Coordinates of N, CA and C in Angstrom, one line a residue:
M1 N -29.5 4.2 -4.8 CA -28.6 3.0 -5.0 C -28.0 2.5 -3.7
A2 N -28.1 1.3 -3.5 CA -27.5 0.7 -2.2 C -26.0 0.6 -2.3
E3 N -25.4 0.9 -1.2 CA -23.9 0.8 -1.2 C -23.5 -0.7 -0.9
A4 N -22.4 -1.0 -1.5 CA -21.9 -2.4 -1.3 C -21.5 -2.6 0.1
W5 N -21.7 -3.7 0.7 CA -21.3 -4.1 2.0 C -19.8 -4.3 2.0
S6 N -19.1 -3.8 3.1 CA -17.7 -4.0 3.2 C -17.4 -4.8 4.5
S7 N -16.8 -6.0 4.3 CA -16.5 -6.8 5.5 C -15.3 -6.1 6.2
E8 N -14.5 -5.3 5.5 CA -13.4 -4.6 6.2 C -14.0 -3.5 7.1
I9 N -15.0 -2.8 6.6 CA -15.6 -1.8 7.5 C -16.3 -2.4 8.7
F10 N -17.0 -3.5 8.4 CA -17.6 -4.3 9.5 C -16.6 -4.7 10.5
Y11 N -15.4 -5.2 10.1 CA -14.3 -5.5 10.9 C -13.9 -4.3 11.8
Q12 N -13.8 -3.2 11.2 CA -13.4 -2.0 12.0 C -14.4 -1.6 13.0
E13 N -15.7 -1.7 12.7 CA -16.8 -1.4 13.7 C -16.8 -2.4 14.8
I14 N -16.7 -3.7 14.5 CA -16.7 -4.7 15.6 C -15.4 -4.6 16.4
R15 N -14.3 -4.4 15.8 CA -13.0 -4.2 16.5 C -13.1 -3.1 17.5
H16 N -13.7 -2.0 17.1 CA -13.8 -0.8 18.0 C -14.6 -1.2 19.2
L17 N -15.7 -1.9 19.0 CA -16.6 -2.3 20.1 C -15.9 -3.3 21.0
L18 N -15.2 -4.3 20.4 CA -14.5 -5.3 21.2 C -13.4 -4.6 22.1
K19 N -12.6 -3.8 21.4 CA -11.5 -3.2 22.2 C -11.9 -2.2 23.2
R20 N -13.1 -1.6 23.0 CA -13.6 -0.6 24.0 C -14.3 -1.2 25.1
Y21 N -15.2 -2.2 24.9 CA -16.1 -2.7 25.9 C -15.8 -4.1 26.5
F22 N -15.3 -5.0 25.6 CA -15.1 -6.4 26.0 C -14.1 -6.5 27.2
P23 N -12.9 -5.8 27.1 CA -12.0 -6.0 28.2 C -12.5 -5.6 29.6
S24 N -13.2 -4.5 29.7 CA -13.7 -4.1 31.0 C -14.8 -5.0 31.5
E25 N -15.6 -5.6 30.6 CA -16.7 -6.5 31.0 C -16.2 -7.9 31.3
N26 N -15.0 -8.2 30.8 CA -14.5 -9.6 30.9 C -13.2 -9.6 31.7
C27 N -12.7 -8.5 32.2 CA -11.5 -8.5 33.0 C -10.3 -9.0 32.2
V28 N -10.1 -8.6 31.0 CA -9.0 -8.9 30.2 C -8.4 -7.6 29.6
S29 N -7.2 -7.7 29.1 CA -6.5 -6.6 28.5 C -7.1 -6.4 27.0
P30 N -7.2 -5.2 26.5 CA -7.5 -5.0 25.1 C -6.6 -5.7 24.2
D31 N -5.3 -5.9 24.6 CA -4.4 -6.6 23.7 C -4.7 -8.1 23.6
D32 N -5.5 -8.6 24.5 CA -5.9 -10.0 24.6 C -7.1 -10.4 23.7
V33 N -7.7 -9.4 23.0 CA -8.9 -9.6 22.2 C -8.6 -9.1 20.8
E34 N -8.8 -9.9 19.8 CA -8.6 -9.5 18.4 C -9.7 -10.1 17.5
V35 N -10.2 -9.3 16.6 CA -11.1 -9.8 15.6 C -10.3 -10.5 14.6
R36 N -10.7 -11.7 14.2 CA -9.9 -12.6 13.3 C -10.5 -12.7 12.0
A37 N -11.9 -12.6 11.8 CA -12.5 -12.8 10.5 C -13.9 -12.1 10.6
T38 N -14.3 -11.5 9.4 CA -15.6 -11.0 9.2 C -16.1 -11.4 7.8
W39 N -17.4 -11.6 7.7 CA -17.9 -11.9 6.4 C -19.5 -11.8 6.5
K40 N -20.1 -11.9 5.3 CA -21.6 -11.8 5.4 C -22.2 -12.8 4.3
T41 N -23.5 -13.1 4.6 CA -24.3 -13.8 3.6 C -25.4 -12.9 3.2
S42 N -26.4 -13.3 2.6 CA -27.5 -12.5 2.2 C -28.3 -11.9 3.3
K43 N -28.4 -12.6 4.5 CA -29.2 -12.2 5.6 C -28.4 -11.9 6.9
Y44 N -27.1 -12.4 7.0 CA -26.4 -12.3 8.2 C -25.0 -11.8 8.0
A45 N -24.4 -11.2 9.0 CA -23.0 -10.9 9.0 C -22.4 -11.7 10.2
Y46 N -21.1 -12.0 10.0 CA -20.4 -12.9 11.0 C -19.1 -12.3 11.4
C47 N -18.7 -12.5 12.6 CA -17.4 -12.2 13.0 C -16.9 -13.3 13.9
V48 N -15.6 -13.6 13.9 CA -14.9 -14.5 14.8 C -13.8 -13.7 15.4
F49 N -13.7 -13.7 16.8 CA -12.7 -13.0 17.5 C -12.0 -14.0 18.4
S50 N -10.8 -13.7 18.8 CA -10.0 -14.5 19.7 C -9.8 -13.8 21.0
V51 N -9.7 -14.6 22.1 CA -9.4 -14.1 23.4 C -8.3 -14.9 24.0
K52 N -7.2 -14.2 24.4 CA -6.0 -14.9 24.9 C -6.1 -14.8 26.4
S53 N -5.7 -15.9 27.1 CA -5.6 -16.0 28.5 C -4.3 -16.9 28.8
A54 N -4.1 -17.0 30.1 CA -2.9 -17.8 30.5 C -3.2 -19.3 30.2
Q55 N -4.4 -19.7 30.0 CA -4.7 -21.1 29.6 C -4.6 -21.3 28.1
G56 N -4.5 -20.3 27.3 CA -4.4 -20.5 25.9 C -5.3 -19.5 25.1
L57 N -5.7 -19.9 23.9 CA -6.5 -19.0 23.0 C -7.8 -19.6 22.8
A58 N -8.9 -18.8 22.8 CA -10.2 -19.2 22.5 C -10.7 -18.4 21.3
Y59 N -11.5 -19.1 20.4 CA -12.1 -18.4 19.3 C -13.6 -18.3 19.6
V60 N -14.2 -17.1 19.3 CA -15.6 -16.9 19.6 C -16.3 -16.4 18.3
G61 N -17.4 -17.0 17.9 CA -18.1 -16.6 16.7 C -19.4 -15.9 17.1
M62 N -19.8 -14.9 16.3 CA -21.1 -14.2 16.5 C -21.8 -14.1 15.1
E63 N -23.1 -14.3 15.1 CA -23.9 -14.1 13.9 C -24.8 -12.9 14.2
F64 N -24.9 -12.0 13.2 CA -25.6 -10.7 13.3 C -26.7 -10.6 12.2
A65 N -27.9 -10.3 12.5 CA -28.9 -10.0 11.5 C -28.4 -8.7 10.8
L66 N -28.5 -8.6 9.5 CA -28.1 -7.4 8.8 C -29.1 -6.3 9.0
I67 N -28.6 -5.1 9.4 CA -29.4 -3.9 9.6 C -29.1 -2.9 8.5
P68 N -30.1 -2.4 7.8 CA -29.9 -1.5 6.7 C -29.3 -0.1 7.2
R69 N -28.7 0.6 6.2 CA -28.2 1.9 6.5 C -29.3 2.8 7.0
H70 N -29.0 3.8 7.8 CA -30.0 4.7 8.4 C -29.6 6.1 8.2
T71 N -30.4 7.0 7.8 CA -30.1 8.4 7.6 C -31.0 9.2 8.6
L72 N -30.3 10.1 9.4 CA -30.9 10.9 10.4 C -31.5 12.1 9.7
E73 N -32.4 12.9 10.4 CA -33.0 14.1 9.8 C -31.9 15.1 9.5
S74 N -30.8 15.1 10.2 CA -29.8 16.1 10.0 C -29.0 15.8 8.7
G75 N -29.3 14.6 8.1 CA -28.6 14.2 6.9 C -27.4 13.3 7.1
E76 N -27.0 13.2 8.4 CA -26.0 12.2 8.8 C -26.5 10.8 8.6
S77 N -25.6 9.9 8.3 CA -26.1 8.5 8.2 C -25.2 7.6 8.9
Y78 N -25.7 6.4 9.3 CA -25.0 5.4 9.9 C -24.9 4.3 8.9
S79 N -23.7 3.7 8.7 CA -23.5 2.7 7.7 C -24.2 1.4 8.1
S80 N -24.6 0.6 7.2 CA -25.2 -0.7 7.5 C -24.3 -1.5 8.3
E81 N -23.0 -1.5 8.0 CA -22.0 -2.2 8.8 C -22.0 -1.8 10.2
G82 N -22.0 -0.5 10.4 CA -22.0 0.1 11.8 C -23.2 -0.3 12.6
R83 N -24.4 -0.1 11.9 CA -25.6 -0.4 12.6 C -25.7 -1.9 12.9
T84 N -25.3 -2.7 12.0 CA -25.3 -4.2 12.2 C -24.5 -4.5 13.4
A85 N -23.3 -4.0 13.5 CA -22.3 -4.2 14.6 C -22.9 -3.8 15.9
V86 N -23.3 -2.6 16.0 CA -23.8 -2.0 17.3 C -25.0 -2.7 17.7
T87 N -26.0 -3.0 16.8 CA -27.2 -3.7 17.2 C -26.9 -5.1 17.7
G88 N -26.1 -5.8 16.9 CA -25.7 -7.2 17.3 C -25.0 -7.3 18.6
W89 N -24.0 -6.3 18.8 CA -23.3 -6.2 20.0 C -24.2 -6.0 21.2
G90 N -25.1 -5.1 21.1 CA -26.1 -4.8 22.2 C -27.0 -6.0 22.5
D91 N -27.4 -6.7 21.5 CA -28.3 -7.9 21.6 C -27.6 -9.1 22.2
Q92 N -26.3 -9.3 21.9 CA -25.6 -10.5 22.2 C -24.5 -10.5 23.2
L93 N -23.8 -9.4 23.2 CA -22.5 -9.4 24.0 C -22.4 -8.3 25.1
A94 N -23.1 -7.2 24.9 CA -23.0 -6.1 25.9 C -23.4 -6.6 27.3
G95 N -22.5 -6.4 28.2 CA -22.7 -6.8 29.6 C -22.6 -8.2 29.9
N96 N -22.2 -9.0 28.9 CA -22.2 -10.5 29.0 C -20.7 -10.9 29.2
A97 N -20.3 -11.3 30.4 CA -19.0 -11.7 30.6 C -18.8 -13.1 30.2
V98 N -18.3 -13.3 29.0 CA -18.1 -14.7 28.4 C -16.7 -15.2 28.6
A99 N -15.7 -14.4 28.8 CA -14.3 -14.8 28.8 C -14.1 -15.9 29.9
P100 N -14.6 -15.9 31.1 CA -14.3 -16.9 32.1 C -14.9 -18.3 31.7
Y101 N -15.8 -18.3 30.7 CA -16.4 -19.6 30.4 C -16.0 -20.2 29.1
L102 N -15.0 -19.6 28.4 CA -14.5 -20.0 27.1 C -13.6 -21.2 27.3
D103 N -13.5 -22.1 26.3 CA -12.6 -23.2 26.3 C -11.3 -22.9 25.7
Y104 N -10.4 -22.4 26.5 CA -9.0 -22.0 26.1 C -8.2 -23.2 25.7
G105 N -7.4 -23.1 24.7 CA -6.4 -24.1 24.4 C -7.1 -25.3 23.6
S106 N -8.3 -25.1 23.0 CA -8.9 -26.2 22.3 C -8.6 -26.0 20.8
D107 N -7.4 -25.9 20.5 CA -6.9 -25.7 19.1 C -7.6 -24.5 18.5
D108 N -8.2 -24.6 17.4 CA -8.9 -23.5 16.7 C -10.4 -23.6 16.7
K109 N -11.0 -24.4 17.6 CA -12.4 -24.6 17.6 C -13.1 -23.2 17.9
I110 N -14.2 -22.9 17.2 CA -14.9 -21.7 17.4 C -16.1 -22.0 18.3
E111 N -16.3 -21.2 19.3 CA -17.4 -21.3 20.2 C -18.4 -20.2 19.8
W112 N -19.6 -20.6 19.3 CA -20.6 -19.6 18.8 C -21.5 -19.1 19.9
I113 N -21.6 -17.8 20.1 CA -22.5 -17.2 21.0 C -23.9 -17.5 20.5
G114 N -24.8 -17.9 21.3 CA -26.1 -18.3 20.9 C -26.2 -19.7 20.4
G115 N -25.1 -20.4 20.4 CA -25.2 -21.8 20.0 C -24.7 -22.0 18.6
E116 N -24.2 -23.2 18.3 CA -23.7 -23.5 17.0 C -24.8 -24.0 16.1
R117 N -24.8 -23.5 14.8 CA -25.8 -23.9 13.8 C -25.0 -24.8 12.8
D118 N -25.8 -25.6 12.1 CA -25.2 -26.6 11.2 C -24.2 -25.9 10.1
Y119 N -24.6 -24.7 9.7 CA -23.8 -24.0 8.7 C -22.6 -23.2 9.2
D120 N -22.5 -23.1 10.5 CA -21.3 -22.4 11.1 C -20.0 -23.1 10.9
P121 N -19.0 -22.4 10.6 CA -17.6 -23.1 10.6 C -17.3 -23.5 12.0
K122 N -16.8 -24.7 12.1 CA -16.5 -25.3 13.4 C -15.1 -24.9 13.9
H123 N -14.1 -24.7 13.0 CA -12.8 -24.4 13.3 C -12.3 -23.2 12.5
F124 N -11.3 -22.4 13.0 CA -10.8 -21.2 12.3 C -10.2 -21.6 11.0
A125 N -9.6 -22.8 10.9 CA -8.9 -23.2 9.7 C -9.9 -23.3 8.5
E126 N -11.2 -23.6 8.8 CA -12.2 -23.6 7.8 C -12.4 -22.3 7.1
L127 N -12.3 -21.2 7.9 CA -12.4 -19.9 7.3 C -11.3 -19.6 6.4
E128 N -10.1 -20.0 6.8 CA -8.9 -19.8 5.9 C -9.1 -20.5 4.6
K129 N -9.6 -21.8 4.7 CA -9.8 -22.6 3.5 C -10.9 -21.9 2.6
M130 N -12.0 -21.5 3.2 CA -13.1 -20.8 2.5 C -12.5 -19.6 1.7
K131 N -11.6 -18.8 2.4 CA -11.0 -17.6 1.8 C -10.1 -18.0 0.6
S132 N -9.4 -19.1 0.8 CA -8.5 -19.5 -0.3 C -9.3 -20.1 -1.5
E133 N -10.5 -20.5 -1.2 CA -11.4 -20.9 -2.3 C -12.3 -19.8 -2.9
G134 N -12.0 -18.6 -2.5 CA -12.7 -17.4 -3.1 C -13.8 -16.8 -2.4
A135 N -14.1 -17.3 -1.2 CA -15.2 -16.6 -0.4 C -14.7 -15.2 0.0
D136 N -15.7 -14.3 0.1 CA -15.5 -12.9 0.5 C -15.4 -12.8 2.0
I137 N -14.3 -13.3 2.6 CA -14.1 -13.2 4.0 C -12.9 -12.3 4.3
Y138 N -13.0 -11.4 5.2 CA -11.9 -10.5 5.6 C -11.2 -11.1 6.8
L139 N -9.9 -11.4 6.5 CA -9.1 -12.0 7.5 C -7.9 -11.1 7.8
P140 N -8.0 -10.2 8.8 CA -6.9 -9.3 9.1 C -5.7 -10.0 9.6
L141 N -4.6 -9.4 9.6 CA -3.3 -10.1 10.0 C -3.1 -10.0 11.5
A142 N -4.2 -9.9 12.3 CA -4.0 -9.8 13.7 C -3.6 -11.1 14.3
T143 N -2.6 -11.0 15.2 CA -2.1 -12.2 15.9 C -2.0 -11.9 17.4
H144 N -1.8 -12.9 18.1 CA -1.6 -12.7 19.6 C -0.2 -13.1 20.0
D145 N 0.8 -12.8 19.1 CA 2.2 -13.1 19.4 C 2.8 -12.1 20.3

């Protein structure tokens, strides 16, 4: 029986990667990077994170192909959320210094890595609205105050 996907677990996996690797690759403090939203559709998982700088705040979106749970010969297994996060991170963001090129201070506009698709939310407020309308979006209470 397949386990249910957890946007909160996916959040924890992505947050761990962001806090561990993004600051050193982008010359920012770990406190300046926060995962703001995670969710999934039938084929993809998504995260939006924010990066704070002296110029303001930038929102960055990423789309990840869902990777199934994997069990090793030892019996240990990697969660689908964890595999999706690590694979997507490696494919899209690892070693990619994006922070210097972000549009800081552009309100809540989301800059999508790999380009914006028609179905992507354009602004962070859209995610909050989707959540209020019942969408399964995990919005942690992380702020940059």
